[in-house]
Coordinates of C-alpha atoms in Angstrom, one line a residue:
M36 CA 0.0 0.0 0.0
L37 CA 2.8 2.4 1.0
K38 CA 4.6 1.7 -2.3
N39 CA 1.5 2.6 -4.3
Y40 CA 1.0 5.8 -2.3
L41 CA 4.6 6.8 -3.1
K42 CA 4.2 6.1 -6.8
I43 CA 1.0 8.2 -6.9
A44 CA 2.8 11.0 -5.0
W45 CA 5.6 11.0 -7.5
K46 CA 3.2 11.2 -10.5
V47 CA 1.2 14.0 -8.8
L48 CA 4.4 16.0 -8.3
L49 CA 5.3 15.7 -12.0
R50 CA 1.8 16.7 -13.1
R51 CA 2.0 20.3 -12.0
K52 CA 5.7 21.2 -12.1
F53 CA 5.3 24.8 -11.2
F54 CA 3.3 24.1 -8.0
T55 CA 5.9 21.4 -7.1
F56 CA 8.8 23.9 -7.6
I57 CA 7.0 26.5 -5.4
S58 CA 6.4 23.9 -2.7
L59 CA 9.9 22.5 -2.7
F60 CA 11.5 26.0 -2.7
G61 CA 9.4 27.1 0.3
I62 CA 10.2 23.9 2.2
S63 CA 13.9 23.7 1.4
F64 CA 14.6 27.4 2.0
T65 CA 12.9 27.4 5.4
L66 CA 14.6 24.2 6.5
M67 CA 17.9 25.5 5.2
I68 CA 17.7 28.5 7.5
L69 CA 16.7 26.4 10.5
M70 CA 19.4 23.8 9.9
V71 CA 22.1 26.5 9.5
A72 CA 21.0 28.0 12.7
T73 CA 21.0 24.6 14.4
A74 CA 24.5 23.8 13.0
M75 CA 25.8 27.1 14.4
V76 CA 24.3 26.4 17.9
D77 CA 25.7 22.9 17.7
H78 CA 29.1 24.3 16.8
L79 CA 28.9 26.6 19.9
T80 CA 27.6 24.1 22.4
G81 CA 28.1 20.6 21.0
S82 CA 31.0 18.2 21.5
H83 CA 33.7 19.2 19.1
T84 CA 37.5 19.2 19.2
P85 CA 38.9 20.1 21.7
E86 CA 35.8 20.2 23.9
T87 CA 34.8 16.6 23.2
H88 CA 33.1 15.7 26.6
M89 CA 30.5 18.4 26.7
D90 CA 28.0 16.0 28.2
R91 CA 30.1 15.9 31.4
T92 CA 31.8 19.3 31.3
I93 CA 30.8 22.5 32.9
F94 CA 32.4 25.9 33.3
I95 CA 32.8 28.7 35.9
N96 CA 33.0 31.8 33.9
F97 CA 31.2 34.5 35.8
N98 CA 30.9 35.8 39.4
K99 CA 28.4 38.5 40.3
M100 CA 27.4 40.6 43.3
T101 CA 24.0 42.3 43.4
S102 CA 21.8 44.4 45.6
E103 CA 18.1 44.5 44.8
T104 CA 17.4 47.3 47.2
K105 CA 20.2 49.5 45.7
N106 CA 19.5 48.2 42.1
S107 CA 23.2 47.5 41.7
M108 CA 25.2 44.6 40.1
M109 CA 28.8 43.8 39.5
N110 CA 29.5 41.0 37.0
S111 CA 32.9 39.7 35.9
V112 CA 35.1 36.6 35.5
P113 CA 36.6 35.0 38.6
S114 CA 40.1 35.6 40.0
Y115 CA 42.9 33.1 40.3
Y116 CA 42.6 33.4 44.1
Y117 CA 38.9 32.6 44.0
L118 CA 39.3 29.5 41.9
Q119 CA 42.2 28.2 43.9
R120 CA 40.5 28.7 47.2
Y121 CA 36.9 27.8 46.5
V122 CA 36.8 25.6 43.3
M123 CA 40.0 23.5 43.3
P124 CA 39.1 21.8 46.7
M125 CA 35.9 20.4 45.3
K126 CA 35.5 16.6 45.8
T127 CA 32.9 15.5 43.2
P128 CA 34.6 16.4 39.9
E129 CA 37.1 14.1 38.2
K130 CA 39.3 17.0 37.2
I131 CA 39.4 20.8 37.4
A132 CA 41.4 23.0 35.2
I133 CA 42.2 26.7 35.6
G134 CA 43.1 29.0 32.8
S135 CA 43.1 32.7 32.0
T136 CA 40.8 34.4 29.6
F137 CA 42.6 34.8 26.3
K138 CA 44.1 38.3 25.7
G139 CA 45.5 39.9 22.6
V140 CA 49.2 40.2 22.5
N141 CA 51.8 41.1 19.8
S142 CA 54.7 39.2 18.3
Y143 CA 57.0 40.4 15.6
V144 CA 58.3 38.4 12.6
N145 CA 60.8 40.2 10.2
N146 CA 59.8 43.5 11.7
K147 CA 56.1 42.8 11.0
R148 CA 53.6 42.7 13.8
L149 CA 51.7 39.5 14.3
S150 CA 48.6 39.8 16.5
L151 CA 48.0 36.7 18.6
D152 CA 45.7 35.6 21.4
L153 CA 47.5 34.3 24.5
K154 CA 46.1 32.0 27.2
Y155 CA 47.7 30.8 30.5
T156 CA 46.7 27.3 31.5
D157 CA 47.5 24.6 34.0
A158 CA 48.4 20.9 33.2
N159 CA 44.8 19.7 33.8
F160 CA 43.7 21.9 30.9
W161 CA 45.4 19.4 28.5
E162 CA 43.9 16.4 30.2
I163 CA 40.3 17.6 30.2
L164 CA 40.4 18.9 26.6
E165 CA 41.4 16.8 23.6
F166 CA 43.4 18.9 21.2
N167 CA 44.6 17.4 17.9
F168 CA 48.4 17.7 18.1
L169 CA 50.2 18.0 14.8
E170 CA 53.6 18.2 16.5
G171 CA 55.0 17.6 19.9
K172 CA 52.9 17.5 23.1
A173 CA 51.6 19.7 25.9
F174 CA 53.5 20.9 28.9
N175 CA 52.9 18.9 32.1
Q176 CA 52.6 19.4 35.9
Q177 CA 56.4 19.3 36.3
N178 CA 56.8 22.1 33.7
L179 CA 54.3 24.2 35.7
K180 CA 56.1 23.5 38.9
N181 CA 59.3 24.6 37.3
A182 CA 57.7 27.6 35.6
D183 CA 59.2 26.4 32.3
K184 CA 58.7 28.9 29.5
L185 CA 57.1 26.5 27.1
A186 CA 54.4 27.2 24.6
V187 CA 51.8 25.2 22.6
I188 CA 50.9 27.0 19.4
T189 CA 48.3 26.6 16.6
D190 CA 49.2 25.7 13.1
Y191 CA 48.2 29.2 12.1
T192 CA 50.7 30.7 14.5
R193 CA 53.3 28.2 13.3
D194 CA 52.8 29.1 9.6
Q195 CA 52.8 32.9 10.4
Y196 CA 55.8 32.9 12.6
F197 CA 58.1 30.1 11.3
G198 CA 56.7 29.6 7.7
S199 CA 54.2 27.3 6.1
D200 CA 54.4 23.7 7.4
V201 CA 57.9 24.3 8.9
P202 CA 58.5 22.1 12.0
A203 CA 58.3 24.3 15.1
V204 CA 58.8 22.1 18.1
G205 CA 62.1 23.0 19.9
K206 CA 62.2 26.5 18.3
S207 CA 61.8 29.8 20.2
I208 CA 58.9 32.2 19.8
V209 CA 58.7 35.6 21.4
V210 CA 55.2 36.5 22.5
D211 CA 54.3 39.7 24.5
G212 CA 58.0 40.3 25.0
V213 CA 58.7 36.9 26.5
R214 CA 60.7 34.1 24.8
Y215 CA 59.1 30.6 24.9
Q216 CA 60.2 27.3 23.5
V217 CA 57.5 25.6 21.4
C218 CA 56.7 22.2 22.8
G219 CA 53.6 21.4 20.7
V220 CA 51.5 22.4 17.7
V221 CA 47.8 21.9 17.5
E222 CA 45.0 22.4 15.0
D223 CA 43.4 25.8 15.1
V224 CA 40.5 26.2 17.6
P225 CA 37.5 28.4 16.6
I226 CA 37.1 31.6 18.6
S227 CA 33.5 30.6 19.4
R228 CA 35.0 27.9 21.8
F229 CA 36.3 30.7 24.0
N230 CA 37.0 28.4 27.0
S231 CA 39.7 26.6 25.0
Y232 CA 40.5 29.1 22.2
A233 CA 43.9 30.8 21.8
N234 CA 46.7 31.1 19.4
V235 CA 49.3 30.4 22.0
W236 CA 49.0 28.5 25.4
V237 CA 51.7 28.9 28.0
P238 CA 52.0 27.6 31.6
L239 CA 49.9 29.4 34.2
S240 CA 53.0 29.6 36.5
T241 CA 54.7 31.9 34.0
S242 CA 52.1 34.6 34.4
N243 CA 52.4 37.6 36.7
I244 CA 49.7 36.5 39.2
N245 CA 49.6 38.7 42.3
K246 CA 49.4 36.0 45.0
G247 CA 48.4 38.7 47.6
D248 CA 45.3 39.7 45.7
I249 CA 42.2 38.2 47.4
S250 CA 39.6 39.7 45.1
L251 CA 36.8 37.5 43.9
F252 CA 37.0 39.0 40.5
G253 CA 39.8 38.7 38.0
E254 CA 40.6 37.2 34.6
H255 CA 40.5 33.5 35.1
M256 CA 38.0 30.7 34.5
A257 CA 37.6 27.0 35.5
I258 CA 36.7 23.9 33.4
I259 CA 35.2 21.1 35.5
L260 CA 35.1 17.5 34.2
A261 CA 32.6 15.1 35.8
K262 CA 33.3 11.4 36.0
K263 CA 29.9 10.7 34.4
P264 CA 27.1 12.9 33.1
S265 CA 24.9 12.0 36.1
D266 CA 27.4 13.7 38.4
I267 CA 26.8 17.1 36.9
P268 CA 23.9 17.9 39.3
K269 CA 26.0 16.8 42.2
I270 CA 28.8 19.1 41.2
K271 CA 26.5 22.0 40.8
A272 CA 25.0 21.3 44.2
E273 CA 28.4 21.1 45.9
Y274 CA 29.5 24.3 44.2
Q275 CA 26.3 26.2 45.3
H276 CA 26.9 25.0 48.9
I277 CA 30.4 26.6 48.7
V278 CA 29.1 29.8 47.1
R279 CA 26.4 30.3 49.8
Q280 CA 29.2 30.4 52.4
I281 CA 31.2 33.1 50.7
K282 CA 30.8 36.5 52.4
V283 CA 30.1 39.5 50.2
P284 CA 33.3 41.6 50.2
D285 CA 31.5 44.9 49.7
P286 CA 28.5 44.8 52.0
Q287 CA 27.9 48.5 51.8
N288 CA 27.0 48.3 48.1
F289 CA 26.0 44.7 47.6
D290 CA 24.1 42.1 49.7
R291 CA 24.4 39.0 47.6
F292 CA 27.2 37.0 45.9
A293 CA 26.4 34.5 43.2
S294 CA 28.3 32.2 40.9
Y295 CA 27.3 29.2 38.8
A296 CA 28.9 26.1 37.3
E297 CA 27.1 25.6 34.0
G298 CA 27.3 24.4 30.4
I299 CA 28.0 26.9 27.6
L300 CA 24.3 27.3 26.5
E301 CA 22.9 27.6 30.0
G302 CA 25.7 29.8 31.5
V303 CA 26.8 32.0 28.7
V304 CA 23.8 32.4 26.5
V305 CA 20.6 31.7 28.5
R306 CA 21.5 33.1 31.9
Q307 CA 23.0 36.3 30.4
L308 CA 19.9 37.0 28.2
F309 CA 17.0 35.5 30.2
G310 CA 18.3 34.8 33.7
S311 CA 17.1 36.6 36.9
R312 CA 19.1 39.7 37.7
Y313 CA 18.9 39.1 41.4
G314 CA 17.8 35.5 41.8
D315 CA 19.1 32.0 40.8
D316 CA 16.7 31.4 37.9
S317 CA 18.8 30.6 34.8
G318 CA 16.0 31.6 32.5
M319 CA 16.0 28.3 30.6
G320 CA 12.2 28.1 30.6
K321 CA 12.0 31.6 29.0
F322 CA 14.7 30.7 26.5
V323 CA 12.9 27.5 25.4
A324 CA 9.6 29.3 25.0
V325 CA 11.2 32.1 23.0
V326 CA 13.1 29.8 20.7
S327 CA 10.0 27.6 20.2
L328 CA 7.9 30.6 19.3
I329 CA 10.4 31.9 16.8
V330 CA 10.7 28.5 15.1
L331 CA 6.9 28.2 15.0
L332 CA 6.4 31.6 13.5
F333 CA 9.2 31.0 11.0
M334 CA 7.5 27.8 9.9
L335 CA 4.0 29.2 9.9
M336 CA 4.0 31.2 6.7
P337 CA 5.5 28.5 4.4
T338 CA 3.1 26.0 6.1
I339 CA 0.1 28.2 5.3
N340 CA 1.3 28.6 1.7
L341 CA 1.8 24.8 1.4
V342 CA -1.7 24.2 2.8
N343 CA -3.2 26.5 0.1
I344 CA -1.2 24.6 -2.6
N345 CA -2.4 21.3 -1.2
V346 CA -6.0 22.4 -1.3
S347 CA -5.6 23.3 -5.0
R348 CA -4.0 19.9 -5.7
I349 CA -6.9 18.2 -4.0
L350 CA -9.5 20.1 -5.9
E351 CA -7.8 19.0 -9.1
R352 CA -8.2 15.4 -7.9
S353 CA -11.8 15.6 -6.8
S354 CA -12.9 13.1 -9.4
E355 CA -10.2 10.6 -8.3
I356 CA -11.4 11.1 -4.7
G357 CA -15.0 10.5 -5.8
V358 CA -14.2 7.3 -7.6
R359 CA -12.2 5.9 -4.7
K360 CA -15.0 6.8 -2.3
A361 CA -17.6 5.2 -4.6
F362 CA -15.5 1.9 -4.5
G363 CA -15.4 1.9 -0.7
A364 CA -12.3 3.8 0.2
S365 CA -12.7 5.1 3.8
S366 CA -11.9 8.6 5.0
R367 CA -9.1 7.2 7.1
M368 CA -7.5 5.6 4.0
L369 CA -7.7 8.8 2.0
I370 CA -6.3 10.9 4.9
G371 CA -3.4 8.4 5.2
Q372 CA -2.7 8.6 1.4
F373 CA -2.6 12.3 1.3
L374 CA -0.5 12.6 4.4
V375 CA 2.0 10.1 2.9
E376 CA 2.1 12.2 -0.3
N377 CA 2.6 15.4 1.6
I378 CA 5.3 14.0 3.9
F379 CA 7.0 12.6 0.7
L380 CA 7.0 16.1 -0.7
T381 CA 8.4 17.7 2.5
L382 CA 11.1 15.0 2.8
L383 CA 12.2 15.8 -0.8
G384 CA 12.3 19.5 0.3
G385 CA 14.2 18.5 3.4
L386 CA 16.8 16.7 1.3
L387 CA 17.2 19.7 -0.9
G388 CA 17.3 21.9 2.2
F389 CA 20.0 19.7 3.6
L390 CA 22.1 20.1 0.5
L391 CA 21.6 23.9 0.5
S392 CA 22.5 23.9 4.2
A393 CA 25.8 22.1 3.5
L394 CA 26.6 24.7 0.8
A395 CA 25.7 27.6 3.0
L396 CA 27.8 26.3 5.9
Q397 CA 30.7 25.8 3.6
L398 CA 30.4 29.4 2.4
I399 CA 30.2 30.7 6.0
S400 CA 33.3 28.6 7.0
S401 CA 35.4 29.8 4.1
S402 CA 34.3 33.4 4.6
G403 CA 36.1 33.6 8.0
I404 CA 33.2 35.2 9.8
I405 CA 34.0 32.9 12.7
P406 CA 37.8 32.6 12.7
Y407 CA 39.0 29.0 12.4
A408 CA 35.5 27.6 12.4
Q409 CA 34.5 24.6 10.3
L410 CA 30.8 24.4 10.4
T411 CA 29.4 21.0 9.3
L412 CA 26.2 19.0 9.2
N413 CA 26.5 16.2 11.7
W414 CA 24.0 13.6 12.8
R415 CA 22.5 15.9 15.4
V416 CA 21.8 18.6 12.8
F417 CA 20.6 16.0 10.3
A418 CA 18.1 14.6 13.0
V419 CA 16.8 18.1 13.6
G420 CA 16.3 18.6 9.8
I421 CA 14.4 15.3 9.4
G422 CA 12.3 16.1 12.4
L423 CA 11.4 19.5 11.1
S424 CA 10.6 18.0 7.7
L425 CA 8.1 15.6 9.3
V426 CA 6.5 18.3 11.4
F427 CA 6.3 20.5 8.2
G428 CA 4.6 17.7 6.3
L429 CA 2.1 16.9 9.1
L430 CA 1.2 20.6 9.7
S431 CA 0.7 21.4 6.1
G432 CA -1.1 18.1 5.2
V433 CA -3.6 17.5 8.0
I434 CA -6.1 20.2 7.3
P435 CA -6.3 19.6 3.5
A436 CA -6.4 15.8 4.0
Y437 CA -9.2 16.1 6.6
K438 CA -11.3 18.4 4.4
M439 CA -10.8 16.1 1.4
S440 CA -11.9 13.1 3.4
K441 CA -15.2 14.8 4.3
L442 CA -16.2 15.1 0.6
Q443 CA -19.2 13.0 -0.4
A444 CA -18.6 10.7 -3.4
V445 CA -21.3 12.5 -5.6
E446 CA -19.9 16.0 -4.7
A447 CA -16.4 14.9 -5.4
L448 CA -17.3 13.5 -8.8
K449 CA -19.0 16.9 -9.6
G450 CA -15.8 18.7 -8.6
G451 CA -17.2 19.8 -5.2
Q452 CA -15.7 22.6 -3.1
L453 CA -13.7 21.9 0.1

């Protein structure tokens, strides 16, 4: 039965090529936009090199102090002191890494300035994250203890400083006025992965950290790796227990200190845009509602157009419907047939949208809009695309199919109106 429905659907599509083109264009263009957006979100928050364990990785990127009565707020990244005192002693995580936020520095090659982004890290940074090493290896705990001036650089940095594809391990590189010996070369990291991104990584012990500064705010961040995904809530609970015991350092202007260990989407995007200014609500519910509404509205217009086209198709086939009803076809069978036909059409549009998405992502990657990013369509994006295609097909096919099924055989044979 299904095979016959698909054959009929194919012949119907070929019957009115212009309507078919309009339908496929609307479906494929809409799905292309949605899949490109999905791919970009996946690129930002999904598991990609070097952040390959996102299902059990969370970050501490922001501390804040607030006062609702004085309508004041201070929001910044944590200090090295704060992370060492309050975060590193945590018991639940498998590993905790501390690194600085990346900063722009200068290097000079043949009297030409080379702008680079520098990041200070500890040894755990290289154990939690999985970089693709092209040469050499990362510095280790002993190197940190000795404050060895070693550097891991990207292949972009290598090519710009030493020459294209010239081996760099063992050679010296001067960054921000300090001479380091290159110990490893890794593939470029997109700037969108800001917790791991840099052009040059050097030992944290070589930075000028003021050990006497006990401020809660500074220029460092922490990466926390759980033993398993189910430990994430336990780690968050342990961290919140610690945070609640921290006294506000400026009680005259602030009455509450807050900090959260969260994933990229929840901590960086959702909480900053939708989270409570003074409370603990991350704003995830608002975020889901807003995104769902945007997707629904974006799909609504092409769905309505497709409904109108489907109604026109059904009117053209009224005599066929009448004959089938006269020979005993039930309303349920007719609805099933037309839904299969419509889903077949939307899946074709989805396939075309998938190809257009791949082309669009290739153009975005090659344009350099997101430095070092390689946007691709993986199984997660593909699953979203297929799901949207099915939803598209059902939404645009149910109403015309239901109206068609209600036609009486005599009315249908006379070309009755829906």
